[in-house]
């Protein structure tokens, strides 16, 4: 039974329909509100606003639940791979063996960049942030595939595979360029994550790096855990751009820009910077946390807190276990991990964090694993972008396939000047 909602504005009642999701969450459909009453709703930061109906990912922030297409994240983390999960997100069900082989083959066939794209890399300054390069190059890639723009449906599987595959090639090329290293091309006999590590870390063409299975597994898991997260800032950006019927690559490129910010995907880099700073100052985290709580210098405990998770982030639980495992397997100890553990221990028992429901999020430990693997700090958010690509693609597809999809165009409450007359320059004070 759907609940009904009655709104009363200045004594005039308006009945609003509701929508109940498959997990029981209720949305009040206000699409008739402005026409019927002249009013709009105001929800800065969209904490109470559903922007769409979606069948891709389910989150219950109170219970710490994350499911892709109905599958619990912990089960996928244990049993699946990033590529199989990518297929699941984009096409809605786990692939059969044949579908998985076809999908993998399509990824391999599309992993090379158009040779012309190599020249674009040359013109970025050595100081360019890899996220700037990634966003620009994904957009540039669309110009090498003109049929992207018109043919929406029939070529979609190829374009999706091309994007998933090429984002990894672009990321590795930008790393090699920034470090003055020769470009390493992908190999067709390597699987997705192993191929990425090969392009990143092989010393030079013809000399392959050693691919340790535990490292390949750890990075594959990081990609999988980041693969989708419903209507977060970057995914909403992708959907918004897609709603104007921009092409897949343009929409994903916009998603990369949104992800870059330190409150979103950039948090994994910000966590490591914060831990390094604490370490450099000889603090064990106590002084830093006092500054956070006193809001000295607007500091935040990066990697803590989430708009949706108010109990725990299930990705953080998995990644913390993986972090301990990887460091043990690599026989590495990391003073930053010790600081992170201390920060977590204090924060989880501190009134400031408890009362605000602030818990470690996925970014709190992922940076430590990536550091152990040898991925430089400024590439951390790029790793997030590689992982998030299937989620963005699935959301793009959902927008394109929705017969009721309209261009996203929020309204506003105007608070500026009311009408005034133009003052000539000589008359202005
Ligand atoms: N450290 C200290 N205080 C915090 C933190 C934090 N990490 N996060 C929130 N608060 C405080 C904030 O100062 C405010 O306090 P008060 O009520 O005294 O003003 C209160 O908690 C509510 O904060 P908010 O900014 O209104 O919360 P939000 O839901 O808008 O922000 C967030 C969510 C993730 C942006 C925020 O928690 C944050 O900045 N965290 C650090 C950055 C981070 O780790 N981001 C990665 C998120 S997970 C990856 C992803 O999906 O993007």
GROMACS .gro file of C-alpha atoms and ligand atoms in nm:
model
  481
    1UNK     CA    1   0.000   0.000   0.000
    2UNK     CA    2   0.149   0.330  -0.108
    3UNK     CA    3   0.129   0.608   0.152
    4UNK     CA    4  -0.041   0.926   0.039
    5UNK     CA    5   0.087   1.270   0.119
    6UNK     CA    6  -0.117   1.585   0.150
    7UNK     CA    7   0.051   1.921   0.133
    8UNK     CA    8  -0.125   2.231   0.251
    9UNK     CA    9  -0.007   2.563   0.114
   10UNK     CA   10  -0.198   2.868   0.241
   11UNK     CA   11  -0.501   2.653   0.315
   12UNK     CA   12  -0.503   2.492  -0.030
   13UNK     CA   13  -0.452   2.115  -0.009
   14UNK     CA   14  -0.260   1.921  -0.270
   15UNK     CA   15  -0.244   1.544  -0.273
   16UNK     CA   16   0.092   1.413  -0.387
   17UNK     CA   17   0.151   1.058  -0.511
   18UNK     CA   18   0.431   0.848  -0.366
   19UNK     CA   19   0.667   0.597  -0.518
   20UNK     CA   20   0.785   0.295  -0.320
   21UNK     CA   21   1.119   0.142  -0.417
   22UNK     CA   22   1.185  -0.232  -0.422
   23UNK     CA   23   1.353  -0.206  -0.080
   24UNK     CA   24   1.060  -0.011   0.066
   25UNK     CA   25   1.200   0.341   0.056
   26UNK     CA   26   0.934   0.603  -0.010
   27UNK     CA   27   0.965   0.900  -0.241
   28UNK     CA   28   0.709   1.180  -0.262
   29UNK     CA   29   0.651   1.263  -0.627
   30UNK     CA   30   0.646   1.641  -0.643
   31UNK     CA   31   0.652   1.671  -1.021
   32UNK     CA   32   0.310   1.844  -1.020
   33UNK     CA   33   0.404   2.086  -0.739
   34UNK     CA   34   0.506   2.396  -0.932
   35UNK     CA   35   0.223   2.379  -1.182
   36UNK     CA   36  -0.032   2.329  -0.907
   37UNK     CA   37   0.100   2.575  -0.648
   38UNK     CA   38   0.373   2.795  -0.799
   39UNK     CA   39   0.614   2.669  -0.529
   40UNK     CA   40   0.929   2.466  -0.568
   41UNK     CA   41   1.126   2.267  -0.310
   42UNK     CA   42   1.466   2.379  -0.184
   43UNK     CA   43   1.721   2.116  -0.079
   44UNK     CA   44   2.080   2.245  -0.096
   45UNK     CA   45   2.319   1.952  -0.139
   46UNK     CA   46   2.022   1.731  -0.235
   47UNK     CA   47   2.027   1.537   0.095
   48UNK     CA   48   1.650   1.480   0.067
   49UNK     CA   49   1.606   1.475  -0.306
   50UNK     CA   50   1.579   1.172  -0.528
   51UNK     CA   51   1.694   1.274  -0.874
   52UNK     CA   52   1.586   0.956  -1.052
   53UNK     CA   53   1.458   0.602  -1.019
   54UNK     CA   54   1.741   0.356  -1.068
   55UNK     CA   55   1.774  -0.023  -1.068
   56UNK     CA   56   2.155  -0.035  -1.045
   57UNK     CA   57   2.279   0.007  -0.688
   58UNK     CA   58   2.110  -0.005  -0.349
   59UNK     CA   59   2.251   0.159  -0.037
   60UNK     CA   60   2.106   0.157   0.312
   61UNK     CA   61   2.327   0.405   0.491
   62UNK     CA   62   2.181   0.333   0.835
   63UNK     CA   63   2.247  -0.041   0.810
   64UNK     CA   64   2.573  -0.016   0.612
   65UNK     CA   65   2.435  -0.208   0.312
   66UNK     CA   66   2.570  -0.174  -0.042
   67UNK     CA   67   2.442  -0.394  -0.323
   68UNK     CA   68   2.513  -0.391  -0.695
   69UNK     CA   69   2.209  -0.518  -0.890
   70UNK     CA   70   2.094  -0.697  -0.573
   71UNK     CA   71   2.428  -0.864  -0.489
   72UNK     CA   72   2.589  -0.775  -0.157
   73UNK     CA   73   2.924  -0.599  -0.194
   74UNK     CA   74   3.095  -0.840   0.048
   75UNK     CA   75   2.989  -1.140  -0.161
   76UNK     CA   76   3.103  -0.977  -0.484
   77UNK     CA   77   3.433  -0.877  -0.320
   78UNK     CA   78   3.492  -1.238  -0.220
   79UNK     CA   79   3.371  -1.418  -0.533
   80UNK     CA   80   3.371  -1.186  -0.832
   81UNK     CA   81   3.622  -0.980  -1.029
   82UNK     CA   82   3.615  -0.620  -1.140
   83UNK     CA   83   3.537  -0.713  -1.501
   84UNK     CA   84   3.258  -0.956  -1.414
   85UNK     CA   85   3.113  -0.692  -1.178
   86UNK     CA   86   3.140  -0.429  -1.451
   87UNK     CA   87   2.929  -0.648  -1.678
   88UNK     CA   88   2.680  -0.700  -1.396
   89UNK     CA   89   2.645  -0.327  -1.336
   90UNK     CA   90   2.609  -0.234  -1.702
   91UNK     CA   91   2.388  -0.517  -1.824
   92UNK     CA   92   2.195  -0.604  -1.506
   93UNK     CA   93   2.285  -0.970  -1.451
   94UNK     CA   94   2.596  -1.181  -1.400
   95UNK     CA   95   2.736  -1.287  -1.737
   96UNK     CA   96   2.728  -1.644  -1.863
   97UNK     CA   97   3.069  -1.787  -1.950
   98UNK     CA   98   3.014  -1.697  -2.317
   99UNK     CA   99   2.905  -1.343  -2.233
  100UNK     CA  100   3.206  -1.294  -2.009
  101UNK     CA  101   3.445  -1.415  -2.278
  102UNK     CA  102   3.280  -1.186  -2.535
  103UNK     CA  103   3.297  -0.890  -2.296
  104UNK     CA  104   3.664  -0.959  -2.213
  105UNK     CA  105   3.747  -0.994  -2.582
  106UNK     CA  106   3.577  -0.664  -2.655
  107UNK     CA  107   3.786  -0.501  -2.382
  108UNK     CA  108   4.107  -0.643  -2.529
  109UNK     CA  109   4.014  -0.540  -2.883
  110UNK     CA  110   3.951  -0.183  -2.771
  111UNK     CA  111   4.240  -0.129  -2.533
  112UNK     CA  112   4.472   0.053  -2.775
  113UNK     CA  113   4.438   0.427  -2.806
  114UNK     CA  114   4.422   0.578  -3.150
  115UNK     CA  115   4.787   0.649  -3.230
  116UNK     CA  116   4.698   1.016  -3.285
  117UNK     CA  117   4.606   1.044  -2.918
  118UNK     CA  118   4.965   0.989  -2.812
  119UNK     CA  119   5.049   1.340  -2.935
  120UNK     CA  120   4.795   1.494  -2.698
  121UNK     CA  121   4.993   1.358  -2.403
  122UNK     CA  122   5.303   1.544  -2.521
  123UNK     CA  123   5.149   1.883  -2.468
  124UNK     CA  124   5.058   1.855  -2.103
  125UNK     CA  125   5.309   2.017  -1.868
  126UNK     CA  126   5.505   1.774  -1.648
  127UNK     CA  127   5.320   1.920  -1.349
  128UNK     CA  128   4.972   1.838  -1.485
  129UNK     CA  129   4.756   1.647  -1.240
  130UNK     CA  130   4.668   1.303  -1.384
  131UNK     CA  131   4.296   1.375  -1.326
  132UNK     CA  132   4.322   1.677  -1.558
  133UNK     CA  133   4.489   1.458  -1.819
  134UNK     CA  134   4.235   1.180  -1.771
  135UNK     CA  135   3.935   1.404  -1.813
  136UNK     CA  136   4.081   1.581  -2.118
  137UNK     CA  137   4.190   1.257  -2.284
  138UNK     CA  138   3.858   1.080  -2.233
  139UNK     CA  139   3.688   1.374  -2.399
  140UNK     CA  140   3.953   1.380  -2.674
  141UNK     CA  141   3.889   1.008  -2.735
  142UNK     CA  142   3.531   1.088  -2.835
  143UNK     CA  143   3.661   1.288  -3.129
  144UNK     CA  144   3.827   0.972  -3.265
  145UNK     CA  145   3.491   0.793  -3.270
  146UNK     CA  146   3.247   1.020  -3.454
  147UNK     CA  147   2.969   0.758  -3.455
  148UNK     CA  148   2.954   0.796  -3.075
  149UNK     CA  149   2.741   1.101  -3.109
  150UNK     CA  150   2.462   0.981  -3.333
  151UNK     CA  151   2.421   0.605  -3.292
  152UNK     CA  152   2.309   0.572  -2.933
  153UNK     CA  153   2.194   0.213  -2.906
  154UNK     CA  154   2.353  -0.025  -3.152
  155UNK     CA  155   2.719   0.065  -3.090
  156UNK     CA  156   2.677   0.105  -2.714
  157UNK     CA  157   2.848  -0.223  -2.612
  158UNK     CA  158   3.157  -0.128  -2.814
  159UNK     CA  159   3.171   0.224  -2.680
  160UNK     CA  160   3.124   0.100  -2.324
  161UNK     CA  161   3.401  -0.159  -2.365
  162UNK     CA  162   3.624   0.098  -2.531
  163UNK     CA  163   3.580   0.340  -2.244
  164UNK     CA  164   3.642   0.083  -1.968
  165UNK     CA  165   3.946  -0.044  -2.149
  166UNK     CA  166   4.092   0.286  -2.263
  167UNK     CA  167   4.054   0.470  -1.932
  168UNK     CA  168   4.311   0.228  -1.795
  169UNK     CA  169   4.545   0.279  -2.092
  170UNK     CA  170   4.513   0.659  -2.066
  171UNK     CA  171   4.582   0.645  -1.691
  172UNK     CA  172   4.896   0.436  -1.737
  173UNK     CA  173   5.021   0.651  -2.028
  174UNK     CA  174   4.976   0.968  -1.823
  175UNK     CA  175   5.176   0.816  -1.536
  176UNK     CA  176   5.459   0.715  -1.771
  177UNK     CA  177   5.459   1.059  -1.932
  178UNK     CA  178   5.468   1.241  -1.595
  179UNK     CA  179   5.766   1.030  -1.487
  180UNK     CA  180   5.954   1.059  -1.818
  181UNK     CA  181   5.924   0.682  -1.877
  182UNK     CA  182   5.879   0.509  -2.213
  183UNK     CA  183   5.522   0.419  -2.301
  184UNK     CA  184   5.426   0.056  -2.243
  185UNK     CA  185   5.145  -0.077  -2.461
  186UNK     CA  186   4.879  -0.316  -2.327
  187UNK     CA  187   4.914  -0.688  -2.391
  188UNK     CA  188   4.625  -0.896  -2.522
  189UNK     CA  189   4.713  -1.199  -2.308
  190UNK     CA  190   4.684  -1.013  -1.978
  191UNK     CA  191   4.363  -0.964  -1.785
  192UNK     CA  192   4.236  -0.615  -1.706
  193UNK     CA  193   4.407  -0.530  -1.377
  194UNK     CA  194   4.728  -0.723  -1.452
  195UNK     CA  195   4.748  -0.536  -1.783
  196UNK     CA  196   4.716  -0.203  -1.604
  197UNK     CA  197   4.999  -0.291  -1.365
  198UNK     CA  198   5.207  -0.406  -1.664
  199UNK     CA  199   5.158  -0.071  -1.840
  200UNK     CA  200   5.237   0.119  -1.520
  201UNK     CA  201   5.539  -0.068  -1.390
  202UNK     CA  202   5.718  -0.259  -1.669
  203UNK     CA  203   6.059  -0.089  -1.688
  204UNK     CA  204   6.066  -0.053  -2.068
  205UNK     CA  205   5.912  -0.213  -2.380
  206UNK     CA  206   6.027  -0.574  -2.397
  207UNK     CA  207   6.110  -0.597  -2.024
  208UNK     CA  208   5.802  -0.697  -1.825
  209UNK     CA  209   5.753  -0.629  -1.454
  210UNK     CA  210   5.674  -0.915  -1.219
  211UNK     CA  211   5.299  -0.936  -1.158
  212UNK     CA  212   5.246  -1.061  -0.804
  213UNK     CA  213   4.902  -1.229  -0.781
  214UNK     CA  214   4.832  -1.074  -0.438
  215UNK     CA  215   4.891  -0.725  -0.577
  216UNK     CA  216   4.677  -0.788  -0.885
  217UNK     CA  217   4.402  -0.920  -0.656
  218UNK     CA  218   4.425  -0.622  -0.418
  219UNK     CA  219   4.400  -0.364  -0.697
  220UNK     CA  220   4.120  -0.557  -0.867
  221UNK     CA  221   3.933  -0.547  -0.537
  222UNK     CA  222   3.986  -0.171  -0.506
  223UNK     CA  223   3.839  -0.125  -0.855
  224UNK     CA  224   3.543  -0.351  -0.770
  225UNK     CA  225   3.466  -0.172  -0.443
  226UNK     CA  226   3.458   0.162  -0.623
  227UNK     CA  227   3.253   0.038  -0.921
  228UNK     CA  228   2.928   0.214  -0.831
  229UNK     CA  229   2.771   0.406  -0.547
  230UNK     CA  230   2.432   0.528  -0.666
  231UNK     CA  231   2.369   0.902  -0.699
  232UNK     CA  232   2.697   1.045  -0.567
  233UNK     CA  233   2.838   1.373  -0.698
  234UNK     CA  234   3.022   1.231  -1.003
  235UNK     CA  235   2.749   0.986  -1.103
  236UNK     CA  236   2.486   1.258  -1.077
  237UNK     CA  237   2.714   1.471  -1.295
  238UNK     CA  238   2.737   1.194  -1.554
  239UNK     CA  239   2.358   1.156  -1.553
  240UNK     CA  240   2.308   1.529  -1.580
  241UNK     CA  241   2.542   1.560  -1.880
  242UNK     CA  242   2.386   1.248  -2.036
  243UNK     CA  243   2.040   1.400  -1.993
  244UNK     CA  244   2.136   1.665  -2.250
  245UNK     CA  245   2.211   1.371  -2.486
  246UNK     CA  246   2.584   1.435  -2.477
  247UNK     CA  247   2.783   1.126  -2.574
  248UNK     CA  248   2.918   0.863  -2.336
  249UNK     CA  249   3.278   0.987  -2.341
  250UNK     CA  250   3.178   1.351  -2.279
  251UNK     CA  251   2.954   1.242  -1.990
  252UNK     CA  252   3.229   1.027  -1.836
  253UNK     CA  253   3.483   1.306  -1.877
  254UNK     CA  254   3.255   1.535  -1.674
  255UNK     CA  255   3.230   1.259  -1.413
  256UNK     CA  256   3.610   1.257  -1.379
  257UNK     CA  257   3.608   1.633  -1.307
  258UNK     CA  258   3.342   1.594  -1.038
  259UNK     CA  259   3.529   1.303  -0.883
  260UNK     CA  260   3.853   1.501  -0.859
  261UNK     CA  261   3.742   1.714  -0.561
  262UNK     CA  262   3.884   1.630  -0.215
  263UNK     CA  263   3.536   1.586  -0.065
  264UNK     CA  264   3.465   1.311  -0.319
  265UNK     CA  265   3.718   1.088  -0.500
  266UNK     CA  266   4.007   1.321  -0.420
  267UNK     CA  267   3.971   1.217  -0.055
  268UNK     CA  268   4.200   0.914  -0.103
  269UNK     CA  269   4.488   1.146  -0.196
  270UNK     CA  270   4.389   1.389   0.081
  271UNK     CA  271   4.398   1.105   0.339
  272UNK     CA  272   4.758   1.018   0.253
  273UNK     CA  273   4.861   1.385   0.252
  274UNK     CA  274   4.701   1.421   0.595
  275UNK     CA  275   4.877   1.110   0.730
  276UNK     CA  276   5.212   1.225   0.591
  277UNK     CA  277   5.168   1.567   0.749
  278UNK     CA  278   5.084   1.414   1.088
  279UNK     CA  279   5.387   1.184   1.057
  280UNK     CA  280   5.619   1.471   0.959
  281UNK     CA  281   5.507   1.672   1.262
  282UNK     CA  282   5.591   1.379   1.491
  283UNK     CA  283   5.228   1.370   1.608
  284UNK     CA  284   5.058   1.035   1.673
  285UNK     CA  285   4.727   1.184   1.560
  286UNK     CA  286   4.610   1.322   1.895
  287UNK     CA  287   4.706   1.684   1.828
  288UNK     CA  288   4.559   1.666   1.478
  289UNK     CA  289   4.226   1.530   1.603
  290UNK     CA  290   4.202   1.808   1.861
  291UNK     CA  291   4.245   2.061   1.581
  292UNK     CA  292   3.973   1.887   1.380
  293UNK     CA  293   3.734   1.891   1.673
  294UNK     CA  294   3.810   2.255   1.754
  295UNK     CA  295   3.767   2.329   1.382
  296UNK     CA  296   4.110   2.497   1.382
  297UNK     CA  297   4.198   2.593   1.026
  298UNK     CA  298   3.885   2.419   0.895
  299UNK     CA  299   4.055   2.081   0.917
  300UNK     CA  300   3.865   1.759   0.862
  301UNK     CA  301   3.960   1.403   0.932
  302UNK     CA  302   3.983   1.299   0.568
  303UNK     CA  303   3.851   0.950   0.493
  304UNK     CA  304   3.587   0.990   0.764
  305UNK     CA  305   3.221   1.068   0.722
  306UNK     CA  306   2.977   1.006   0.444
  307UNK     CA  307   2.660   1.173   0.326
  308UNK     CA  308   2.476   0.840   0.316
  309UNK     CA  309   2.653   0.598   0.554
  310UNK     CA  310   2.567   0.686   0.912
  311UNK     CA  311   2.677   0.361   1.073
  312UNK     CA  312   2.964   0.214   0.876
  313UNK     CA  313   3.083   0.205   0.517
  314UNK     CA  314   3.083  -0.164   0.417
  315UNK     CA  315   3.359  -0.094   0.163
  316UNK     CA  316   3.584   0.038   0.440
  317UNK     CA  317   3.547  -0.287   0.638
  318UNK     CA  318   3.657  -0.495   0.337
  319UNK     CA  319   3.939  -0.262   0.242
  320UNK     CA  320   4.080  -0.247   0.594
  321UNK     CA  321   4.111  -0.628   0.600
  322UNK     CA  322   4.272  -0.619   0.255
  323UNK     CA  323   4.513  -0.350   0.371
  324UNK     CA  324   4.644  -0.565   0.658
  325UNK     CA  325   4.669  -0.864   0.423
  326UNK     CA  326   4.862  -0.681   0.150
  327UNK     CA  327   5.112  -0.528   0.391
  328UNK     CA  328   5.169  -0.869   0.551
  329UNK     CA  329   5.209  -1.040   0.213
  330UNK     CA  330   5.454  -0.776   0.094
  331UNK     CA  331   5.632  -0.789   0.432
  332UNK     CA  332   5.587  -0.415   0.462
  333UNK     CA  333   5.516  -0.206   0.766
  334UNK     CA  334   5.400   0.148   0.719
  335UNK     CA  335   5.413   0.416   0.989
  336UNK     CA  336   5.121   0.586   0.813
  337UNK     CA  337   4.910   0.274   0.869
  338UNK     CA  338   4.991   0.294   1.240
  339UNK     CA  339   4.879   0.658   1.246
  340UNK     CA  340   4.562   0.570   1.051
  341UNK     CA  341   4.479   0.295   1.301
  342UNK     CA  342   4.537   0.531   1.593
  343UNK     CA  343   4.317   0.801   1.436
  344UNK     CA  344   4.043   0.548   1.375
  345UNK     CA  345   4.064   0.410   1.728
  346UNK     CA  346   4.042   0.755   1.889
  347UNK     CA  347   3.773   0.886   1.654
  348UNK     CA  348   3.546   0.584   1.694
  349UNK     CA  349   3.534   0.649   2.070
  350UNK     CA  350   3.518   1.027   2.059
  351UNK     CA  351   3.196   1.217   2.121
  352UNK     CA  352   3.261   1.461   1.834
  353UNK     CA  353   3.268   1.182   1.575
  354UNK     CA  354   3.007   0.960   1.742
  355UNK     CA  355   2.746   1.237   1.769
  356UNK     CA  356   2.795   1.332   1.404
  357UNK     CA  357   2.790   0.967   1.292
  358UNK     CA  358   3.132   0.993   1.131
  359UNK     CA  359   3.293   0.659   1.045
  360UNK     CA  360   3.584   0.559   0.822
  361UNK     CA  361   3.486   0.556   0.455
  362UNK     CA  362   3.635   0.365   0.162
  363UNK     CA  363   3.914   0.618   0.118
  364UNK     CA  364   4.056   0.585   0.467
  365UNK     CA  365   4.255   0.269   0.391
  366UNK     CA  366   4.261   0.243   0.010
  367UNK     CA  367   4.550   0.492  -0.017
  368UNK     CA  368   4.769   0.284   0.210
  369UNK     CA  369   4.720  -0.023  -0.011
  370UNK     CA  370   4.792   0.179  -0.325
  371UNK     CA  371   5.104   0.325  -0.165
  372UNK     CA  372   5.223  -0.029  -0.080
  373UNK     CA  373   5.165  -0.132  -0.442
  374UNK     CA  374   5.379   0.161  -0.560
  375UNK     CA  375   5.107   0.381  -0.708
  376UNK     CA  376   5.201   0.747  -0.660
  377UNK     CA  377   4.971   0.963  -0.454
  378UNK     CA  378   4.852   1.186  -0.737
  379UNK     CA  379   4.728   0.874  -0.920
  380UNK     CA  380   4.501   0.761  -0.635
  381UNK     CA  381   4.193   0.944  -0.759
  382UNK     CA  382   4.264   0.811  -1.108
  383UNK     CA  383   4.237   0.459  -0.960
  384UNK     CA  384   3.895   0.558  -0.823
  385UNK     CA  385   3.794   0.684  -1.169
  386UNK     CA  386   3.900   0.357  -1.336
  387UNK     CA  387   3.694   0.167  -1.080
  388UNK     CA  388   3.390   0.396  -1.108
  389UNK     CA  389   3.376   0.381  -1.489
  390UNK     CA  390   3.131   0.084  -1.514
  391UNK     CA  391   2.898   0.258  -1.267
  392UNK     CA  392   2.901   0.576  -1.473
  393UNK     CA  393   2.839   0.374  -1.789
  394UNK     CA  394   2.550   0.184  -1.630
  395UNK     CA  395   2.394   0.514  -1.519
  396UNK     CA  396   2.448   0.669  -1.863
  397UNK     CA  397   2.275   0.367  -2.019
  398UNK     CA  398   1.984   0.397  -1.777
  399UNK     CA  399   1.932   0.762  -1.872
  400UNK     CA  400   1.950   0.686  -2.244
  401UNK     CA  401   1.708   0.394  -2.221
  402UNK     CA  402   1.450   0.577  -2.010
  403UNK     CA  403   1.167   0.679  -2.241
  404UNK     CA  404   1.062   0.946  -1.988
  405UNK     CA  405   1.410   1.094  -1.947
  406UNK     CA  406   1.414   1.475  -1.969
  407UNK     CA  407   1.702   1.717  -1.963
  408UNK     CA  408   1.804   1.772  -1.600
  409UNK     CA  409   1.730   2.131  -1.518
  410UNK     CA  410   1.687   2.225  -1.151
  411UNK     CA  411   1.529   2.552  -1.048
  412UNK     CA  412   1.643   2.800  -0.786
  413UNK     CA  413   1.517   3.053  -0.537
  414UNK     CA  414   1.650   3.385  -0.659
  415UNK     CA  415   1.791   3.600  -0.375
  416UNK     CA  416   1.961   3.877  -0.578
  417UNK     CA  417   1.864   4.236  -0.655
  418UNK     CA  418   1.517   4.312  -0.782
  419UNK     CA  419   1.481   4.519  -1.100
  420UNK     CA  420   1.701   4.831  -1.108
  421UNK     CA  421   1.804   5.080  -1.377
  422UNK     CA  422   2.140   5.094  -1.548
  423UNK     CA  423   2.364   5.369  -1.401
  424UNK     CA  424   2.597   5.535  -1.655
  425UNK     CA  425   2.969   5.489  -1.572
  426UNK     CA  426   3.026   5.860  -1.489
  427UNK     CA  427   2.738   5.855  -1.240
  428UNK     CA  428   2.869   5.554  -1.040
  429UNK     CA  429   3.026   5.619  -0.699
  430LIG     N1  430   3.603   1.541   0.989
  430LIG     C1  431   3.557   1.624   1.085
  430LIG     N2  432   3.430   1.670   1.089
  430LIG     C2  433   3.347   1.629   0.992
  430LIG     C3  434   3.389   1.541   0.889
  430LIG     C4  435   3.522   1.495   0.892
  430LIG     N3  436   3.567   1.413   0.797
  430LIG     N4  437   3.285   1.518   0.806
  430LIG     C5  438   3.182   1.589   0.855
  430LIG     N5  439   3.219   1.656   0.966
  430LIG     C6  440   3.136   1.738   1.053
  430LIG     C7  441   3.110   1.874   0.990
  430LIG     O1  442   3.209   1.967   1.026
  430LIG     C8  443   2.973   1.905   1.047
  430LIG     O2  444   2.993   1.944   1.181
  430LIG     P1  445   2.899   2.057   1.250
  430LIG     O3  446   2.764   1.993   1.260
  430LIG     O4  447   2.964   2.086   1.380
  430LIG     O5  448   2.902   2.175   1.155
  430LIG     C9  449   2.902   1.770   1.049
  430LIG     O6  450   3.009   1.675   1.062
  430LIG    C10  451   2.820   1.739   0.924
  430LIG     O7  452   2.907   1.757   0.811
  430LIG     P2  453   2.857   1.788   0.664
  430LIG     O8  454   2.969   1.853   0.588
  430LIG     O9  455   2.726   1.862   0.670
  430LIG    O10  456   2.831   1.644   0.608
  430LIG     P3  457   2.807   1.608   0.456
  430LIG    O11  458   2.713   1.493   0.454
  430LIG    O12  459   2.769   1.728   0.378
  430LIG    O13  460   2.951   1.565   0.405
  430LIG    C11  461   3.141   1.441   0.348
  430LIG    C12  462   2.991   1.436   0.377
  430LIG    C13  463   3.186   1.302   0.301
  430LIG    C14  464   3.169   1.541   0.235
  430LIG    C15  465   3.215   1.482   0.478
  430LIG    O14  466   3.192   1.387   0.581
  430LIG    C16  467   3.364   1.503   0.457
  430LIG    O15  468   3.407   1.611   0.420
  430LIG     N6  469   3.448   1.395   0.480
  430LIG    C17  470   3.589   1.407   0.453
  430LIG    C18  471   3.614   1.388   0.305
  430LIG    C19  472   3.598   1.244   0.262
  430LIG    O16  473   3.652   1.152   0.325
  430LIG     N7  474   3.529   1.222   0.148
  430LIG    C20  475   3.512   1.091   0.090
  430LIG    C21  476   3.371   1.041   0.094
  430LIG     S1  477   3.364   0.865   0.054
  430LIG    C22  478   3.408   0.858  -0.111
  430LIG    C23  479   3.300   0.908  -0.199
  430LIG    O17  480   3.200   0.836  -0.215
  430LIG    O18  481   3.315   1.019  -0.253
   0.00000   0.00000   0.00000
